[in-house]
Amino acid sequence: MTSPIPLRLALVVAGGAIGTAARLGLGLALPAPQGSGLAAVPWATFLANVLGAFLIGVLAARLPSSSGVRVFLGTGVLGGFTTYSAFAVGSMTLWQAQPWLAAAYAVASVVLGIGAAALGLGLARPRTSHTQAHG
Amino acid sequence: MSPLVFLFAALAGGLGAGLRYLVDLGVARLVGTRYPWGVLVINLTGSFVLGVVTGGFPDAAFIVGAGLLGGYTTFSTAMLDTIALWRDGSARAAAFNAVGMLVLGIVAAIAGLALGIALRG
């Protein structure tokens, strides 16, 4: 299942473009952060990150990290779908106007992200095996 | 937005993901894999550069910011790594991966924003 680095790199680039397109599409579908209150929260980034964390948990439960499919879907598609830079800059931007909301957004993203990944790992774990997946 | 701009941003995200893969491999070769330093380096540098883009080059925000840097950095792997560190018994490393990365990422974004604003003049 282990493939050479150039092939894996190509899988990551292709998957990353697909995941990025999905994230950008979500950003266009949802209203951009504006004004004050909950409307100022970057919801598209939040949703992409929590959903992506859940899906990478599912993947990690089912596929070894060395598999080409895992590299394409996990490192590529979900790596491109989720984003840390927009999360950090979005938290900072929100902080300037509404620090408490920014703190809630940042903490909730990480807490729900970890919870979603754990949920994905738990739900997708093969019942016949006790193998633990690491990513 | 034109479909072509959207396509370029998505392709830039693919390049960013490829760069992430290579940086992660390189960092792992330099410092080993006991702690996922590669993802930390990637997410901090990506947050810093997105701060620069946001502060100094807003015209590049979609293709370079949302596309390239969005694809370069990753949230999902960081969450999965946090769980793996916790399960391995490294509670402090897991806590750092969750909270430390968050605090340092926001600090990197603030520093990048300041540099971007200074560069724009």
PDB file of C-alpha atoms in Angstrom:
ATOM      1  CA  MET A   1       0.000   0.000   0.000  1.00  0.00           C
ATOM      2  CA  THR A   2       2.944   2.329   0.538  1.00  0.00           C
ATOM      3  CA  SER A   3       3.588   4.366  -2.577  1.00  0.00           C
ATOM      4  CA  PRO A   4       6.660   6.410  -3.549  1.00  0.00           C
ATOM      5  CA  ILE A   5       6.921  10.051  -2.472  1.00  0.00           C
ATOM      6  CA  PRO A   6       6.317  11.639  -5.925  1.00  0.00           C
ATOM      7  CA  LEU A   7       3.063   9.676  -6.320  1.00  0.00           C
ATOM      8  CA  ARG A   8       1.964  10.549  -2.798  1.00  0.00           C
ATOM      9  CA  LEU A   9       2.800  14.195  -3.423  1.00  0.00           C
ATOM     10  CA  ALA A  10       0.618  14.155  -6.548  1.00  0.00           C
ATOM     11  CA  LEU A  11      -2.224  12.579  -4.538  1.00  0.00           C
ATOM     12  CA  VAL A  12      -1.901  15.304  -1.870  1.00  0.00           C
ATOM     13  CA  VAL A  13      -1.874  18.130  -4.449  1.00  0.00           C
ATOM     14  CA  ALA A  14      -4.951  16.737  -6.260  1.00  0.00           C
ATOM     15  CA  GLY A  15      -6.796  16.086  -3.005  1.00  0.00           C
ATOM     16  CA  GLY A  16      -5.784  19.468  -1.607  1.00  0.00           C
ATOM     17  CA  ALA A  17      -7.263  21.265  -4.636  1.00  0.00           C
ATOM     18  CA  ILE A  18     -10.555  19.358  -4.213  1.00  0.00           C
ATOM     19  CA  GLY A  19     -10.726  20.042  -0.468  1.00  0.00           C
ATOM     20  CA  THR A  20      -9.845  23.723  -0.955  1.00  0.00           C
ATOM     21  CA  ALA A  21     -12.570  24.068  -3.618  1.00  0.00           C
ATOM     22  CA  ALA A  22     -15.097  22.553  -1.188  1.00  0.00           C
ATOM     23  CA  ARG A  23     -14.031  24.955   1.581  1.00  0.00           C
ATOM     24  CA  LEU A  24     -14.161  27.984  -0.734  1.00  0.00           C
ATOM     25  CA  GLY A  25     -17.584  26.828  -1.975  1.00  0.00           C
ATOM     26  CA  LEU A  26     -18.828  26.619   1.607  1.00  0.00           C
ATOM     27  CA  GLY A  27     -17.456  30.134   2.168  1.00  0.00           C
ATOM     28  CA  LEU A  28     -19.408  31.445  -0.824  1.00  0.00           C
ATOM     29  CA  ALA A  29     -22.587  29.616   0.212  1.00  0.00           C
ATOM     30  CA  LEU A  30     -22.630  31.009   3.753  1.00  0.00           C
ATOM     31  CA  PRO A  31     -22.777  34.737   4.560  1.00  0.00           C
ATOM     32  CA  ALA A  32     -19.354  36.346   5.073  1.00  0.00           C
ATOM     33  CA  PRO A  33     -18.540  37.459   8.631  1.00  0.00           C
ATOM     34  CA  GLN A  34     -19.875  40.996   9.126  1.00  0.00           C
ATOM     35  CA  GLY A  35     -21.248  43.389  11.683  1.00  0.00           C
ATOM     36  CA  SER A  36     -21.368  42.374  15.306  1.00  0.00           C
ATOM     37  CA  GLY A  37     -22.705  39.518  17.380  1.00  0.00           C
ATOM     38  CA  LEU A  38     -22.943  36.011  15.960  1.00  0.00           C
ATOM     39  CA  ALA A  39     -23.012  37.363  12.382  1.00  0.00           C
ATOM     40  CA  ALA A  40     -19.341  38.321  12.835  1.00  0.00           C
ATOM     41  CA  VAL A  41     -18.290  34.698  13.459  1.00  0.00           C
ATOM     42  CA  PRO A  42     -16.501  32.993  10.523  1.00  0.00           C
ATOM     43  CA  TRP A  43     -19.046  30.179  10.340  1.00  0.00           C
ATOM     44  CA  ALA A  44     -17.745  28.646   7.102  1.00  0.00           C
ATOM     45  CA  THR A  45     -14.271  28.125   8.610  1.00  0.00           C
ATOM     46  CA  PHE A  46     -15.854  26.789  11.807  1.00  0.00           C
ATOM     47  CA  LEU A  47     -18.052  24.284   9.946  1.00  0.00           C
ATOM     48  CA  ALA A  48     -15.263  23.142   7.597  1.00  0.00           C
ATOM     49  CA  ASN A  49     -12.889  22.591  10.523  1.00  0.00           C
ATOM     50  CA  VAL A  50     -15.282  20.645  12.768  1.00  0.00           C
ATOM     51  CA  LEU A  51     -16.706  18.574   9.890  1.00  0.00           C
ATOM     52  CA  GLY A  52     -13.202  17.904   8.548  1.00  0.00           C
ATOM     53  CA  ALA A  53     -12.017  16.814  12.009  1.00  0.00           C
ATOM     54  CA  PHE A  54     -14.908  14.343  12.234  1.00  0.00           C
ATOM     55  CA  LEU A  55     -14.162  12.922   8.780  1.00  0.00           C
ATOM     56  CA  ILE A  56     -10.424  12.526   9.464  1.00  0.00           C
ATOM     57  CA  GLY A  57     -11.374  10.551  12.586  1.00  0.00           C
ATOM     58  CA  VAL A  58     -13.475   8.236  10.424  1.00  0.00           C
ATOM     59  CA  LEU A  59     -10.593   7.852   7.966  1.00  0.00           C
ATOM     60  CA  ALA A  60      -8.044   7.176  10.706  1.00  0.00           C
ATOM     61  CA  ALA A  61     -10.269   4.464  12.166  1.00  0.00           C
ATOM     62  CA  ARG A  62     -10.505   2.682   8.823  1.00  0.00           C
ATOM     63  CA  LEU A  63      -7.212   3.174   6.993  1.00  0.00           C
ATOM     64  CA  PRO A  64      -3.549   2.960   8.028  1.00  0.00           C
ATOM     65  CA  SER A  65      -1.706   6.280   7.686  1.00  0.00           C
ATOM     66  CA  SER A  66       0.561   4.698   5.070  1.00  0.00           C
ATOM     67  CA  SER A  67      -2.244   3.925   2.622  1.00  0.00           C
ATOM     68  CA  GLY A  68      -2.484   5.933  -0.592  1.00  0.00           C
ATOM     69  CA  VAL A  69      -6.235   6.427  -0.140  1.00  0.00           C
ATOM     70  CA  ARG A  70      -5.629   7.865   3.345  1.00  0.00           C
ATOM     71  CA  VAL A  71      -2.947  10.203   1.971  1.00  0.00           C
ATOM     72  CA  PHE A  72      -5.291  11.397  -0.796  1.00  0.00           C
ATOM     73  CA  LEU A  73      -8.409  11.816   1.377  1.00  0.00           C
ATOM     74  CA  GLY A  74      -6.779  12.739   4.706  1.00  0.00           C
ATOM     75  CA  THR A  75      -3.612  14.725   3.953  1.00  0.00           C
ATOM     76  CA  GLY A  76      -5.021  15.981   0.642  1.00  0.00           C
ATOM     77  CA  VAL A  77      -8.802  16.513   0.657  1.00  0.00           C
ATOM     78  CA  LEU A  78      -9.394  17.043   4.402  1.00  0.00           C
ATOM     79  CA  GLY A  79      -6.093  18.886   4.872  1.00  0.00           C
ATOM     80  CA  GLY A  80      -7.206  21.307   2.153  1.00  0.00           C
ATOM     81  CA  PHE A  81     -10.807  21.440   3.390  1.00  0.00           C
ATOM     82  CA  THR A  82      -9.791  22.422   6.922  1.00  0.00           C
ATOM     83  CA  THR A  83      -7.592  25.412   7.654  1.00  0.00           C
ATOM     84  CA  TYR A  84      -5.613  26.706  10.594  1.00  0.00           C
ATOM     85  CA  SER A  85      -4.471  30.010   9.079  1.00  0.00           C
ATOM     86  CA  ALA A  86      -8.027  31.284   8.503  1.00  0.00           C
ATOM     87  CA  PHE A  87      -8.916  29.994  11.972  1.00  0.00           C
ATOM     88  CA  ALA A  88      -6.070  31.949  13.636  1.00  0.00           C
ATOM     89  CA  VAL A  89      -6.560  35.135  11.599  1.00  0.00           C
ATOM     90  CA  GLY A  90     -10.359  34.895  11.967  1.00  0.00           C
ATOM     91  CA  SER A  91     -10.003  34.594  15.752  1.00  0.00           C
ATOM     92  CA  MET A  92      -7.671  37.604  15.792  1.00  0.00           C
ATOM     93  CA  THR A  93     -10.030  39.708  13.650  1.00  0.00           C
ATOM     94  CA  LEU A  94     -13.016  38.832  15.836  1.00  0.00           C
ATOM     95  CA  TRP A  95     -10.923  39.605  18.943  1.00  0.00           C
ATOM     96  CA  GLN A  96     -10.412  43.217  17.878  1.00  0.00           C
ATOM     97  CA  ALA A  97     -14.139  43.973  18.124  1.00  0.00           C
ATOM     98  CA  GLN A  98     -15.567  41.242  20.375  1.00  0.00           C
ATOM     99  CA  PRO A  99     -12.874  39.586  22.505  1.00  0.00           C
ATOM    100  CA  TRP A 100     -15.218  37.328  24.467  1.00  0.00           C
ATOM    101  CA  LEU A 101     -16.924  36.068  21.314  1.00  0.00           C
ATOM    102  CA  ALA A 102     -13.483  35.482  19.763  1.00  0.00           C
ATOM    103  CA  ALA A 103     -12.370  33.461  22.785  1.00  0.00           C
ATOM    104  CA  ALA A 104     -15.585  31.424  22.616  1.00  0.00           C
ATOM    105  CA  TYR A 105     -15.105  30.835  18.880  1.00  0.00           C
ATOM    106  CA  ALA A 106     -11.475  29.761  19.263  1.00  0.00           C
ATOM    107  CA  VAL A 107     -12.051  27.472  22.251  1.00  0.00           C
ATOM    108  CA  ALA A 108     -15.255  25.984  20.808  1.00  0.00           C
ATOM    109  CA  SER A 109     -13.479  25.238  17.505  1.00  0.00           C
ATOM    110  CA  VAL A 110     -10.710  23.291  19.235  1.00  0.00           C
ATOM    111  CA  VAL A 111     -12.957  21.538  21.792  1.00  0.00           C
ATOM    112  CA  LEU A 112     -15.535  20.550  19.168  1.00  0.00           C
ATOM    113  CA  GLY A 113     -12.760  19.690  16.703  1.00  0.00           C
ATOM    114  CA  ILE A 114     -11.169  17.240  19.130  1.00  0.00           C
ATOM    115  CA  GLY A 115     -14.614  15.916  20.082  1.00  0.00           C
ATOM    116  CA  ALA A 116     -15.598  15.478  16.438  1.00  0.00           C
ATOM    117  CA  ALA A 117     -12.361  13.630  15.598  1.00  0.00           C
ATOM    118  CA  ALA A 118     -12.846  11.364  18.644  1.00  0.00           C
ATOM    119  CA  LEU A 119     -16.463  10.757  17.601  1.00  0.00           C
ATOM    120  CA  GLY A 120     -15.378   9.839  14.077  1.00  0.00           C
ATOM    121  CA  LEU A 121     -12.727   7.488  15.439  1.00  0.00           C
ATOM    122  CA  GLY A 122     -15.243   5.859  17.771  1.00  0.00           C
ATOM    123  CA  LEU A 123     -18.113   5.502  15.313  1.00  0.00           C
ATOM    124  CA  ALA A 124     -15.976   4.119  12.498  1.00  0.00           C
ATOM    125  CA  ARG A 125     -13.767   1.782  14.546  1.00  0.00           C
ATOM    126  CA  PRO A 126     -14.089  -1.747  13.176  1.00  0.00           C
ATOM    127  CA  ARG A 127     -15.977  -3.799  15.772  1.00  0.00           C
ATOM    128  CA  THR A 128     -14.075  -6.989  15.156  1.00  0.00           C
ATOM    129  CA  SER A 129     -10.690  -5.473  15.926  1.00  0.00           C
ATOM    130  CA  HIS A 130      -9.117  -3.628  18.825  1.00  0.00           C
ATOM    131  CA  THR A 131      -6.478  -1.991  16.677  1.00  0.00           C
ATOM    132  CA  GLN A 132      -6.018   1.659  17.558  1.00  0.00           C
ATOM    133  CA  ALA A 133      -5.569   4.114  14.756  1.00  0.00           C
ATOM    134  CA  HIS A 134      -3.015   6.836  14.985  1.00  0.00           C
ATOM    135  CA  GLY A 135      -2.598   9.718  12.622  1.00  0.00           C
TER     136      GLY A 135
ATOM    137  CA  MET B   1     -16.206  36.238  -8.444  1.00  0.00           C
ATOM    138  CA  SER B   2     -15.231  34.751 -11.779  1.00  0.00           C
ATOM    139  CA  PRO B   3     -15.024  30.942 -12.107  1.00  0.00           C
ATOM    140  CA  LEU B   4     -11.397  31.350 -13.190  1.00  0.00           C
ATOM    141  CA  VAL B   5     -10.436  33.076  -9.915  1.00  0.00           C
ATOM    142  CA  PHE B   6     -12.180  30.298  -7.981  1.00  0.00           C
ATOM    143  CA  LEU B   7     -10.292  27.674 -10.017  1.00  0.00           C
ATOM    144  CA  PHE B   8      -6.936  29.390  -9.409  1.00  0.00           C
ATOM    145  CA  ALA B   9      -7.631  29.550  -5.677  1.00  0.00           C
ATOM    146  CA  ALA B  10      -8.496  25.838  -5.588  1.00  0.00           C
ATOM    147  CA  LEU B  11      -5.337  24.954  -7.543  1.00  0.00           C
ATOM    148  CA  ALA B  12      -3.313  27.171  -5.192  1.00  0.00           C
ATOM    149  CA  GLY B  13      -4.815  25.165  -2.322  1.00  0.00           C
ATOM    150  CA  GLY B  14      -3.539  21.986  -3.975  1.00  0.00           C
ATOM    151  CA  LEU B  15      -0.045  23.483  -4.187  1.00  0.00           C
ATOM    152  CA  GLY B  16      -0.310  24.551  -0.548  1.00  0.00           C
ATOM    153  CA  ALA B  17      -1.259  21.000   0.448  1.00  0.00           C
ATOM    154  CA  GLY B  18       1.723  19.638  -1.503  1.00  0.00           C
ATOM    155  CA  LEU B  19       4.007  22.123   0.243  1.00  0.00           C
ATOM    156  CA  ARG B  20       2.546  21.000   3.595  1.00  0.00           C
ATOM    157  CA  TYR B  21       3.338  17.391   2.744  1.00  0.00           C
ATOM    158  CA  LEU B  22       6.958  18.245   1.888  1.00  0.00           C
ATOM    159  CA  VAL B  23       7.516  20.510   4.911  1.00  0.00           C
ATOM    160  CA  ASP B  24       6.035  17.831   7.194  1.00  0.00           C
ATOM    161  CA  LEU B  25       8.380  15.196   5.712  1.00  0.00           C
ATOM    162  CA  GLY B  26      11.380  17.517   6.022  1.00  0.00           C
ATOM    163  CA  VAL B  27      10.668  18.503   9.626  1.00  0.00           C
ATOM    164  CA  ALA B  28      10.078  14.858  10.592  1.00  0.00           C
ATOM    165  CA  ARG B  29      13.484  13.967   9.133  1.00  0.00           C
ATOM    166  CA  LEU B  30      15.149  16.778  11.074  1.00  0.00           C
ATOM    167  CA  VAL B  31      13.571  16.311  14.505  1.00  0.00           C
ATOM    168  CA  GLY B  32      11.808  12.938  14.435  1.00  0.00           C
ATOM    169  CA  THR B  33       8.149  12.071  14.931  1.00  0.00           C
ATOM    170  CA  ARG B  34       7.737  11.830  18.709  1.00  0.00           C
ATOM    171  CA  TYR B  35       5.857  15.114  18.572  1.00  0.00           C
ATOM    172  CA  PRO B  36       4.189  16.363  15.332  1.00  0.00           C
ATOM    173  CA  TRP B  37       6.478  19.402  14.944  1.00  0.00           C
ATOM    174  CA  GLY B  38       5.800  19.567  11.218  1.00  0.00           C
ATOM    175  CA  VAL B  39       2.112  20.461  11.608  1.00  0.00           C
ATOM    176  CA  LEU B  40       3.007  23.043  14.283  1.00  0.00           C
ATOM    177  CA  VAL B  41       5.602  24.689  12.020  1.00  0.00           C
ATOM    178  CA  ILE B  42       3.141  24.633   9.099  1.00  0.00           C
ATOM    179  CA  ASN B  43       0.214  26.108  11.018  1.00  0.00           C
ATOM    180  CA  LEU B  44       2.315  28.842  12.668  1.00  0.00           C
ATOM    181  CA  THR B  45       4.082  29.909   9.464  1.00  0.00           C
ATOM    182  CA  GLY B  46       0.773  29.769   7.565  1.00  0.00           C
ATOM    183  CA  SER B  47      -1.001  31.888  10.198  1.00  0.00           C
ATOM    184  CA  PHE B  48       1.874  34.400  10.137  1.00  0.00           C
ATOM    185  CA  VAL B  49       1.856  34.721   6.338  1.00  0.00           C
ATOM    186  CA  LEU B  50      -1.953  34.990   6.235  1.00  0.00           C
ATOM    187  CA  GLY B  51      -1.597  37.853   8.719  1.00  0.00           C
ATOM    188  CA  VAL B  52       0.887  39.528   6.333  1.00  0.00           C
ATOM    189  CA  VAL B  53      -1.501  39.055   3.396  1.00  0.00           C
ATOM    190  CA  THR B  54      -4.483  40.348   5.395  1.00  0.00           C
ATOM    191  CA  GLY B  55      -2.590  43.431   6.582  1.00  0.00           C
ATOM    192  CA  GLY B  56      -0.586  44.289   3.491  1.00  0.00           C
ATOM    193  CA  PHE B  57      -1.949  42.585   0.401  1.00  0.00           C
ATOM    194  CA  PRO B  58      -5.744  42.340   0.631  1.00  0.00           C
ATOM    195  CA  ASP B  59      -6.027  41.867  -3.151  1.00  0.00           C
ATOM    196  CA  ALA B  60      -4.280  38.506  -2.719  1.00  0.00           C
ATOM    197  CA  ALA B  61      -6.577  37.424   0.107  1.00  0.00           C
ATOM    198  CA  PHE B  62      -8.658  34.987  -1.935  1.00  0.00           C
ATOM    199  CA  ILE B  63      -6.090  33.150  -4.063  1.00  0.00           C
ATOM    200  CA  VAL B  64      -3.048  33.347  -1.757  1.00  0.00           C
ATOM    201  CA  GLY B  65      -4.876  33.604   1.582  1.00  0.00           C
ATOM    202  CA  ALA B  66      -7.951  31.397   1.350  1.00  0.00           C
ATOM    203  CA  GLY B  67      -6.493  29.210  -1.414  1.00  0.00           C
ATOM    204  CA  LEU B  68      -2.752  28.646  -0.974  1.00  0.00           C
ATOM    205  CA  LEU B  69      -2.454  29.208   2.792  1.00  0.00           C
ATOM    206  CA  GLY B  70      -5.797  27.559   3.512  1.00  0.00           C
ATOM    207  CA  GLY B  71      -4.577  24.438   1.735  1.00  0.00           C
ATOM    208  CA  TYR B  72      -1.110  24.681   3.333  1.00  0.00           C
ATOM    209  CA  THR B  73      -2.383  24.763   6.920  1.00  0.00           C
ATOM    210  CA  THR B  74      -4.588  22.083   8.416  1.00  0.00           C
ATOM    211  CA  PHE B  75      -6.953  21.880  11.345  1.00  0.00           C
ATOM    212  CA  SER B  76      -8.123  18.268  10.987  1.00  0.00           C
ATOM    213  CA  THR B  77      -4.667  16.671  11.355  1.00  0.00           C
ATOM    214  CA  ALA B  78      -3.923  18.851  14.401  1.00  0.00           C
ATOM    215  CA  MET B  79      -7.094  17.574  16.110  1.00  0.00           C
ATOM    216  CA  LEU B  80      -6.301  13.944  15.263  1.00  0.00           C
ATOM    217  CA  ASP B  81      -2.700  14.365  16.470  1.00  0.00           C
ATOM    218  CA  THR B  82      -3.976  15.776  19.767  1.00  0.00           C
ATOM    219  CA  ILE B  83      -6.030  12.618  20.361  1.00  0.00           C
ATOM    220  CA  ALA B  84      -3.117  10.365  19.350  1.00  0.00           C
ATOM    221  CA  LEU B  85      -0.775  12.176  21.787  1.00  0.00           C
ATOM    222  CA  TRP B  86      -3.358  11.845  24.563  1.00  0.00           C
ATOM    223  CA  ARG B  87      -3.805   8.124  23.897  1.00  0.00           C
ATOM    224  CA  ASP B  88      -0.052   7.634  23.918  1.00  0.00           C
ATOM    225  CA  GLY B  89       0.007   9.016  27.451  1.00  0.00           C
ATOM    226  CA  SER B  90       1.532  12.389  26.524  1.00  0.00           C
ATOM    227  CA  ALA B  91      -1.081  14.567  28.206  1.00  0.00           C
ATOM    228  CA  ARG B  92       1.165  17.637  28.263  1.00  0.00           C
ATOM    229  CA  ALA B  93       2.056  17.274  24.592  1.00  0.00           C
ATOM    230  CA  ALA B  94      -1.645  16.839  23.777  1.00  0.00           C
ATOM    231  CA  ALA B  95      -2.543  19.970  25.743  1.00  0.00           C
ATOM    232  CA  PHE B  96       0.233  21.921  24.016  1.00  0.00           C
ATOM    233  CA  ASN B  97      -0.915  20.671  20.617  1.00  0.00           C
ATOM    234  CA  ALA B  98      -4.444  21.950  21.310  1.00  0.00           C
ATOM    235  CA  VAL B  99      -3.966  25.105  23.396  1.00  0.00           C
ATOM    236  CA  GLY B 100      -0.337  26.041  22.686  1.00  0.00           C
ATOM    237  CA  MET B 101      -0.832  25.872  18.939  1.00  0.00           C
ATOM    238  CA  LEU B 102      -3.944  28.032  19.264  1.00  0.00           C
ATOM    239  CA  VAL B 103      -2.245  30.741  21.323  1.00  0.00           C
ATOM    240  CA  LEU B 104       0.933  30.718  19.206  1.00  0.00           C
ATOM    241  CA  GLY B 105      -1.147  30.706  15.998  1.00  0.00           C
ATOM    242  CA  ILE B 106      -3.020  33.845  17.052  1.00  0.00           C
ATOM    243  CA  VAL B 107       0.270  35.501  18.133  1.00  0.00           C
ATOM    244  CA  ALA B 108       1.761  34.599  14.716  1.00  0.00           C
ATOM    245  CA  ALA B 109      -1.304  36.079  12.991  1.00  0.00           C
ATOM    246  CA  ILE B 110      -0.982  39.330  14.999  1.00  0.00           C
ATOM    247  CA  ALA B 111       2.756  39.581  14.195  1.00  0.00           C
ATOM    248  CA  GLY B 112       2.048  38.915  10.508  1.00  0.00           C
ATOM    249  CA  LEU B 113      -0.715  41.507  10.432  1.00  0.00           C
ATOM    250  CA  ALA B 114       1.635  44.119  11.927  1.00  0.00           C
ATOM    251  CA  LEU B 115       4.323  43.306   9.345  1.00  0.00           C
ATOM    252  CA  GLY B 116       1.767  43.435   6.522  1.00  0.00           C
ATOM    253  CA  ILE B 117       0.507  46.848   7.616  1.00  0.00           C
ATOM    254  CA  ALA B 118       4.133  48.096   7.888  1.00  0.00           C
ATOM    255  CA  LEU B 119       4.968  46.764   4.398  1.00  0.00           C
ATOM    256  CA  ARG B 120       1.922  48.449   2.883  1.00  0.00           C
ATOM    257  CA  GLY B 121       3.182  51.689   4.397  1.00  0.00           C
TER     258      GLY B 121
END
